[in-house]
C-alpha positions as a Python dict, from the first residue, in 0.01 Angstrom:
ca = {
    (1, 'X'): (0, 0, 0),
    (2, 'X'): (-61, -237, 291),
    (3, 'X'): (-379, -436, 340),
    (4, 'X'): (-468, -223, 640),
    (5, 'X'): (-479, 79, 407),
    (6, 'X'): (-750, -66, 180),
    (7, 'X'): (-1108, -184, 199),
    (8, 'X'): (-1263, -391, -81),
    (9, 'X'): (-1638, -388, -142),
    (10, 'X'): (-1859, -606, -357),
    (11, 'X'): (-2146, -376, -458),
    (12, 'X'): (-2443, -578, -582),
    (13, 'X'): (-2692, -412, -818),
    (14, 'X'): (-2933, -707, -811),
    (15, 'X'): (-3271, -773, -968),
    (16, 'X'): (-3565, -830, -734),
    (17, 'X'): (-3876, -1010, -864),
    (18, 'X'): (-4240, -936, -779),
    (19, 'X'): (-4354, -1111, -462),
    (20, 'X'): (-4640, -1114, -214),
    (21, 'X'): (-4554, -1407, 15),
    (22, 'X'): (-4282, -1504, 259),
    (23, 'X'): (-4213, -1816, 51),
    (24, 'X'): (-4140, -1601, -256),
    (25, 'X'): (-3920, -1376, -41),
    (26, 'X'): (-3721, -1674, 83),
    (27, 'X'): (-3678, -1815, -269),
    (28, 'X'): (-3543, -1477, -383),
    (29, 'X'): (-3308, -1466, -83),
    (30, 'X'): (-3168, -1809, -168),
    (31, 'X'): (-3112, -1703, -528),
    (32, 'X'): (-2945, -1377, -423),
    (33, 'X'): (-2712, -1556, -181),
    (34, 'X'): (-2616, -1800, -457),
    (35, 'X'): (-2536, -1514, -697),
    (36, 'X'): (-2324, -1329, -444),
    (37, 'X'): (-2146, -1648, -344),
    (38, 'X'): (-2053, -1712, -708),
    (39, 'X'): (-1919, -1358, -748),
    (40, 'X'): (-1705, -1386, -435),
    (41, 'X'): (-1559, -1713, -563),
    (42, 'X'): (-1487, -1555, -903),
    (43, 'X'): (-1314, -1250, -759),
    (44, 'X'): (-935, -1244, -761),
    (45, 'X'): (-947, -1001, -466),
    (46, 'X'): (-1035, -1069, -103),
    (47, 'X'): (-1378, -915, -43),
    (48, 'X'): (-1415, -739, 291),
    (49, 'X'): (-1775, -618, 265),
    (50, 'X'): (-2077, -708, 51),
    (51, 'X'): (-2336, -431, 0),
    (52, 'X'): (-2694, -477, -121),
    (53, 'X'): (-2960, -219, -219),
    (54, 'X'): (-3267, -92, -34),
    (55, 'X'): (-3517, -364, 54),
    (56, 'X'): (-3290, -618, -114),
    (57, 'X'): (-3508, -898, 29),
    (58, 'X'): (-3840, -785, -120),
    (59, 'X'): (-3993, -601, -413),
    (60, 'X'): (-4065, -228, -385),
    (61, 'X'): (-4431, -233, -483),
    (62, 'X'): (-4775, -168, -336),
    (63, 'X'): (-4868, -531, -391),
    (64, 'X'): (-4574, -637, -175),
    (65, 'X'): (-4619, -371, 90),
    (66, 'X'): (-4987, -467, 124),
    (67, 'X'): (-4863, -804, 254),
    (68, 'X'): (-4618, -671, 514),
    (69, 'X'): (-4798, -859, 791),
    (70, 'X'): (-4662, -1175, 631),
    (71, 'X'): (-4352, -1061, 446),
    (72, 'X'): (-4189, -831, 705),
    (73, 'X'): (-3956, -1011, 945),
    (74, 'X'): (-3780, -972, 1279),
    (75, 'X'): (-3428, -834, 1300),
    (76, 'X'): (-3271, -1179, 1298),
    (77, 'X'): (-3527, -1336, 1067),
    (78, 'X'): (-3498, -1501, 726),
    (79, 'X'): (-3278, -1234, 567),
    (80, 'X'): (-3028, -1231, 854),
    (81, 'X'): (-3012, -1610, 860),
    (82, 'X'): (-2952, -1630, 485),
    (83, 'X'): (-2672, -1373, 478),
    (84, 'X'): (-2500, -1480, 801),
    (85, 'X'): (-2421, -1818, 645),
    (86, 'X'): (-2237, -1646, 360),
    (87, 'X'): (-2064, -1406, 599),
    (88, 'X'): (-1923, -1697, 800),
    (89, 'X'): (-1824, -1897, 490),
    (90, 'X'): (-1614, -1619, 338),
    (91, 'X'): (-1523, -1412, 643),
    (92, 'X'): (-1697, -1099, 508),
    (93, 'X'): (-1925, -829, 642),
    (94, 'X'): (-2261, -806, 464),
    (95, 'X'): (-2497, -507, 455),
    (96, 'X'): (-2847, -616, 350),
    (97, 'X'): (-3191, -456, 359),
    (98, 'X'): (-3537, -585, 447),
    (99, 'X'): (-3876, -490, 588),
    (100, 'X'): (-3833, -515, 966),
    (101, 'X'): (-4108, -603, 1205),
    (102, 'X'): (-4077, -427, 1535),
    (103, 'X'): (-4250, -222, 1799),
    (104, 'X'): (-4411, 82, 1632),
    (105, 'X'): (-4303, -58, 1291),
    (106, 'X'): (-4270, -187, 1027),
    (107, 'X'): (-3946, -22, 913),
    (108, 'X'): (-3729, -14, 603),
    (109, 'X'): (-3414, -153, 759),
    (110, 'X'): (-3049, -225, 687),
    (111, 'X'): (-2886, -502, 885),
    (112, 'X'): (-2511, -559, 902),
    (113, 'X'): (-2375, -906, 978),
    (114, 'X'): (-2011, -957, 1070),
    (115, 'X'): (-1750, -1217, 977),
    (116, 'X'): (-1853, -1430, 1275),
    (117, 'X'): (-2218, -1433, 1172),
    (118, 'X'): (-2323, -1200, 1451),
    (119, 'X'): (-2534, -888, 1404),
    (120, 'X'): (-2305, -584, 1397),
    (121, 'X'): (-2586, -328, 1392),
    (122, 'X'): (-2896, -210, 1210),
    (123, 'X'): (-3045, 112, 1076),
    (124, 'X'): (-3411, 196, 1021),
    (125, 'X'): (-3470, 454, 747),
    (126, 'X'): (-3506, 799, 906),
    (127, 'X'): (-3674, 983, 617),
    (128, 'X'): (-3966, 826, 430),
    (129, 'X'): (-4027, 920, 65),
    (130, 'X'): (-4378, 1005, -47),
    (131, 'X'): (-4355, 1143, -400),
    (132, 'X'): (-4321, 1009, -755),
    (133, 'X'): (-4324, 630, -740),
    (134, 'X'): (-4265, 629, -361),
    (135, 'X'): (-4539, 553, -110),
    (136, 'X'): (-4350, 475, 209),
    (137, 'X'): (-4546, 685, 457),
    (138, 'X'): (-4852, 472, 382),
    (139, 'X'): (-4680, 151, 497),
    (140, 'X'): (-4373, 220, 711),
    (141, 'X'): (-4264, 416, 1017),
    (142, 'X'): (-3947, 618, 1034),
    (143, 'X'): (-3648, 511, 1240),
    (144, 'X'): (-3491, 681, 1539),
    (145, 'X'): (-3128, 567, 1552),
    (146, 'X'): (-2803, 581, 1356),
    (147, 'X'): (-2571, 291, 1278),
    (148, 'X'): (-2192, 319, 1253),
    (149, 'X'): (-1954, 22, 1228),
    (150, 'X'): (-1587, -46, 1157),
    (151, 'X'): (-1425, -273, 899),
    (152, 'X'): (-1044, -288, 886),
    (153, 'X'): (-1020, 50, 1055),
    (154, 'X'): (-1256, 222, 810),
    (155, 'X'): (-1565, 374, 971),
    (156, 'X'): (-1886, 313, 774),
    (157, 'X'): (-2250, 414, 803),
    (158, 'X'): (-2558, 308, 608),
    (159, 'X'): (-2826, 549, 489),
    (160, 'X'): (-3125, 471, 268),
    (161, 'X'): (-3251, 629, -56),
    (162, 'X'): (-3443, 951, 35),
    (163, 'X'): (-3200, 1008, 327),
    (164, 'X'): (-2953, 1145, 72),
    (165, 'X'): (-3168, 1454, 21),
    (166, 'X'): (-3140, 1558, 385),
    (167, 'X'): (-2781, 1690, 408),
    (168, 'X'): (-2773, 1714, 788),
    (169, 'X'): (-2772, 1334, 818),
    (170, 'X'): (-2453, 1271, 621),
    (171, 'X'): (-2283, 1574, 775),
    (172, 'X'): (-2363, 1448, 1126),
    (173, 'X'): (-2227, 1103, 1046),
    (174, 'X'): (-1901, 1251, 919),
    (175, 'X'): (-1846, 1531, 1172),
    (176, 'X'): (-1986, 1376, 1488),
    (177, 'X'): (-1913, 1008, 1424),
    (178, 'X'): (-1596, 1014, 1210),
    (179, 'X'): (-1743, 822, 916),
    (180, 'X'): (-1517, 757, 614),
    (181, 'X'): (-1760, 565, 392),
    (182, 'X'): (-2133, 617, 337),
    (183, 'X'): (-2323, 310, 217),
    (184, 'X'): (-2629, 462, 51),
    (185, 'X'): (-2867, 190, -64),
    (186, 'X'): (-3168, 284, -274),
    (187, 'X'): (-3465, 169, -476),
    (188, 'X'): (-3451, 448, -733),
    (189, 'X'): (-3738, 412, -980),
    (190, 'X'): (-3714, 600, -1308),
    (191, 'X'): (-3977, 861, -1223),
    (192, 'X'): (-3943, 1239, -1255),
    (193, 'X'): (-3697, 1255, -962),
    (194, 'X'): (-3457, 993, -1100),
    (195, 'X'): (-3227, 1237, -1285),
    (196, 'X'): (-3169, 1439, -964),
    (197, 'X'): (-3029, 1144, -769),
    (198, 'X'): (-2672, 1144, -905),
    (199, 'X'): (-2608, 1515, -835),
    (200, 'X'): (-2704, 1453, -472),
    (201, 'X'): (-2460, 1160, -447),
    (202, 'X'): (-2175, 1360, -600),
    (203, 'X'): (-2246, 1655, -371),
    (204, 'X'): (-2264, 1447, -52),
    (205, 'X'): (-1929, 1285, -133),
    (206, 'X'): (-1756, 1613, -217),
    (207, 'X'): (-1890, 1831, 63),
    (208, 'X'): (-1822, 1567, 329),
    (209, 'X'): (-1501, 1430, 173),
    (210, 'X'): (-1607, 1067, 204),
    (211, 'X'): (-1632, 762, -17),
    (212, 'X'): (-1999, 742, -116),
    (213, 'X'): (-2152, 426, -263),
    (214, 'X'): (-2501, 497, -397),
    (215, 'X'): (-2638, 154, -482),
    (216, 'X'): (-2965, 93, -666),
    (217, 'X'): (-3140, -231, -754),
    (218, 'X'): (-3132, -359, -1114),
    (219, 'X'): (-3428, -374, -1351),
    (220, 'X'): (-3592, -201, -1645),
    (221, 'X'): (-3700, 92, -1426),
    (222, 'X'): (-3402, 98, -1186),
    (223, 'X'): (-3022, 58, -1222),
    (224, 'X'): (-2744, 313, -1283),
    (225, 'X'): (-2579, 291, -939),
    (226, 'X'): (-2293, 529, -865),
    (227, 'X'): (-1971, 517, -666),
    (228, 'X'): (-1818, 854, -573),
    (229, 'X'): (-1466, 904, -435),
    (230, 'X'): (-1411, 1190, -188),
    (231, 'X'): (-1269, 1408, -465),
    (232, 'X'): (-1397, 1414, -824),
    (233, 'X'): (-1293, 1608, -1132),
    (234, 'X'): (-1246, 1556, -1508),
    (235, 'X'): (-970, 1306, -1436),
    (236, 'X'): (-1142, 1132, -1144),
    (237, 'X'): (-1510, 1088, -1232),
    (238, 'X'): (-1765, 884, -1038),
    (239, 'X'): (-1799, 519, -1137),
    (240, 'X'): (-2132, 436, -1301),
    (241, 'X'): (-2289, 90, -1302),
    (242, 'X'): (-2502, -68, -1576),
    (243, 'X'): (-2804, 134, -1682),
    (244, 'X'): (-3055, -142, -1599),
    (245, 'X'): (-2882, -482, -1588),
    (246, 'X'): (-2756, -669, -1286),
    (247, 'X'): (-2398, -584, -1203),
    (248, 'X'): (-2163, -698, -928),
    (249, 'X'): (-1873, -455, -904),
    (250, 'X'): (-1562, -492, -691),
    (251, 'X'): (-1444, -154, -558),
    (252, 'X'): (-1132, -96, -350),
    (253, 'X'): (-1114, 210, -126),
    (254, 'X'): (-782, 337, 2),
    (255, 'X'): (-706, 545, 305),
    (256, 'X'): (-438, 745, 118),
    (257, 'X'): (-702, 895, -115),
    (258, 'X'): (-914, 999, 180),
    (259, 'X'): (-617, 1148, 361),
    (260, 'X'): (-484, 1333, 55),
    (261, 'X'): (-826, 1478, -28),
    (262, 'X'): (-874, 1619, 320),
    (263, 'X'): (-522, 1762, 328),
    (264, 'X'): (-544, 1935, -12),
    (265, 'X'): (-904, 2055, 14),
    (266, 'X'): (-972, 2169, 369),
    (267, 'X'): (-1350, 2206, 345),
    (268, 'X'): (-1417, 2031, 675),
    (269, 'X'): (-1141, 2209, 865),
    (270, 'X'): (-1251, 2550, 740),
    (271, 'X'): (-1603, 2525, 879),
    (272, 'X'): (-1696, 2770, 1154),
    (273, 'X'): (-1804, 2626, 1485),
    (274, 'X'): (-2137, 2801, 1445),
    (275, 'X'): (-2327, 2986, 1175),
    (276, 'X'): (-2571, 3136, 1418),
    (277, 'X'): (-2423, 3481, 1350),
    (278, 'X'): (-2733, 3691, 1329),
    (279, 'X'): (-2848, 3903, 1036),
    (280, 'X'): (-2775, 4276, 993),
}
């Protein structure tokens, strides 16, 4: 299999400490960059893309969100500057998440920096969660744009946490924008909805025939990230991460698996153009 046929990710289930100040945010960023740098150096594979969880720059907590006037940042603020240095050093793409200041904001945002240290694109969370341990509608505004980018010929798109429960989003990314890989970053707290998360990830991967990385943060009440190939069965199960601990997992995607899945199981091809058929 040639290099052009593969894409190698470093998926980072990282711990995020409590914080209420920009100085604490920046200290956490420096520590996170150092950890990822060490993992890249240790890897015997060339990493193409580093992926981090939802709000990887700050804690997911009321105490933190109450200080968004200080701790939120512009698109090319502290988080972008920290990760762009690593992107340039190793020639990798990096998908990171932060609280973005902006007109009509703040937003829960994913930024993507390219191998040259330039901003490739960004995505503001479209669907805000307001149940269980989530309280996003009290602090954030919802986004209004999609983000799709290419790495080595693979087409990728980020979505965030609660977005997974709205099937139209992933379907639109796959059908209308040709996406091969969904980067789903989350901050899944172990509340009453936690056990329903994995079935959604498995379903989105299978019904859309895409690689689906569903990446949580680490911690006593988080963890258990999941990577789903486009086809899964008793011989090809999803890959589960550590239940609570930090874990940095190298995952290689291959175009042959994607191609074979879509040829053998023609779910996408067998869709009707419209289901507005009326009711008798």
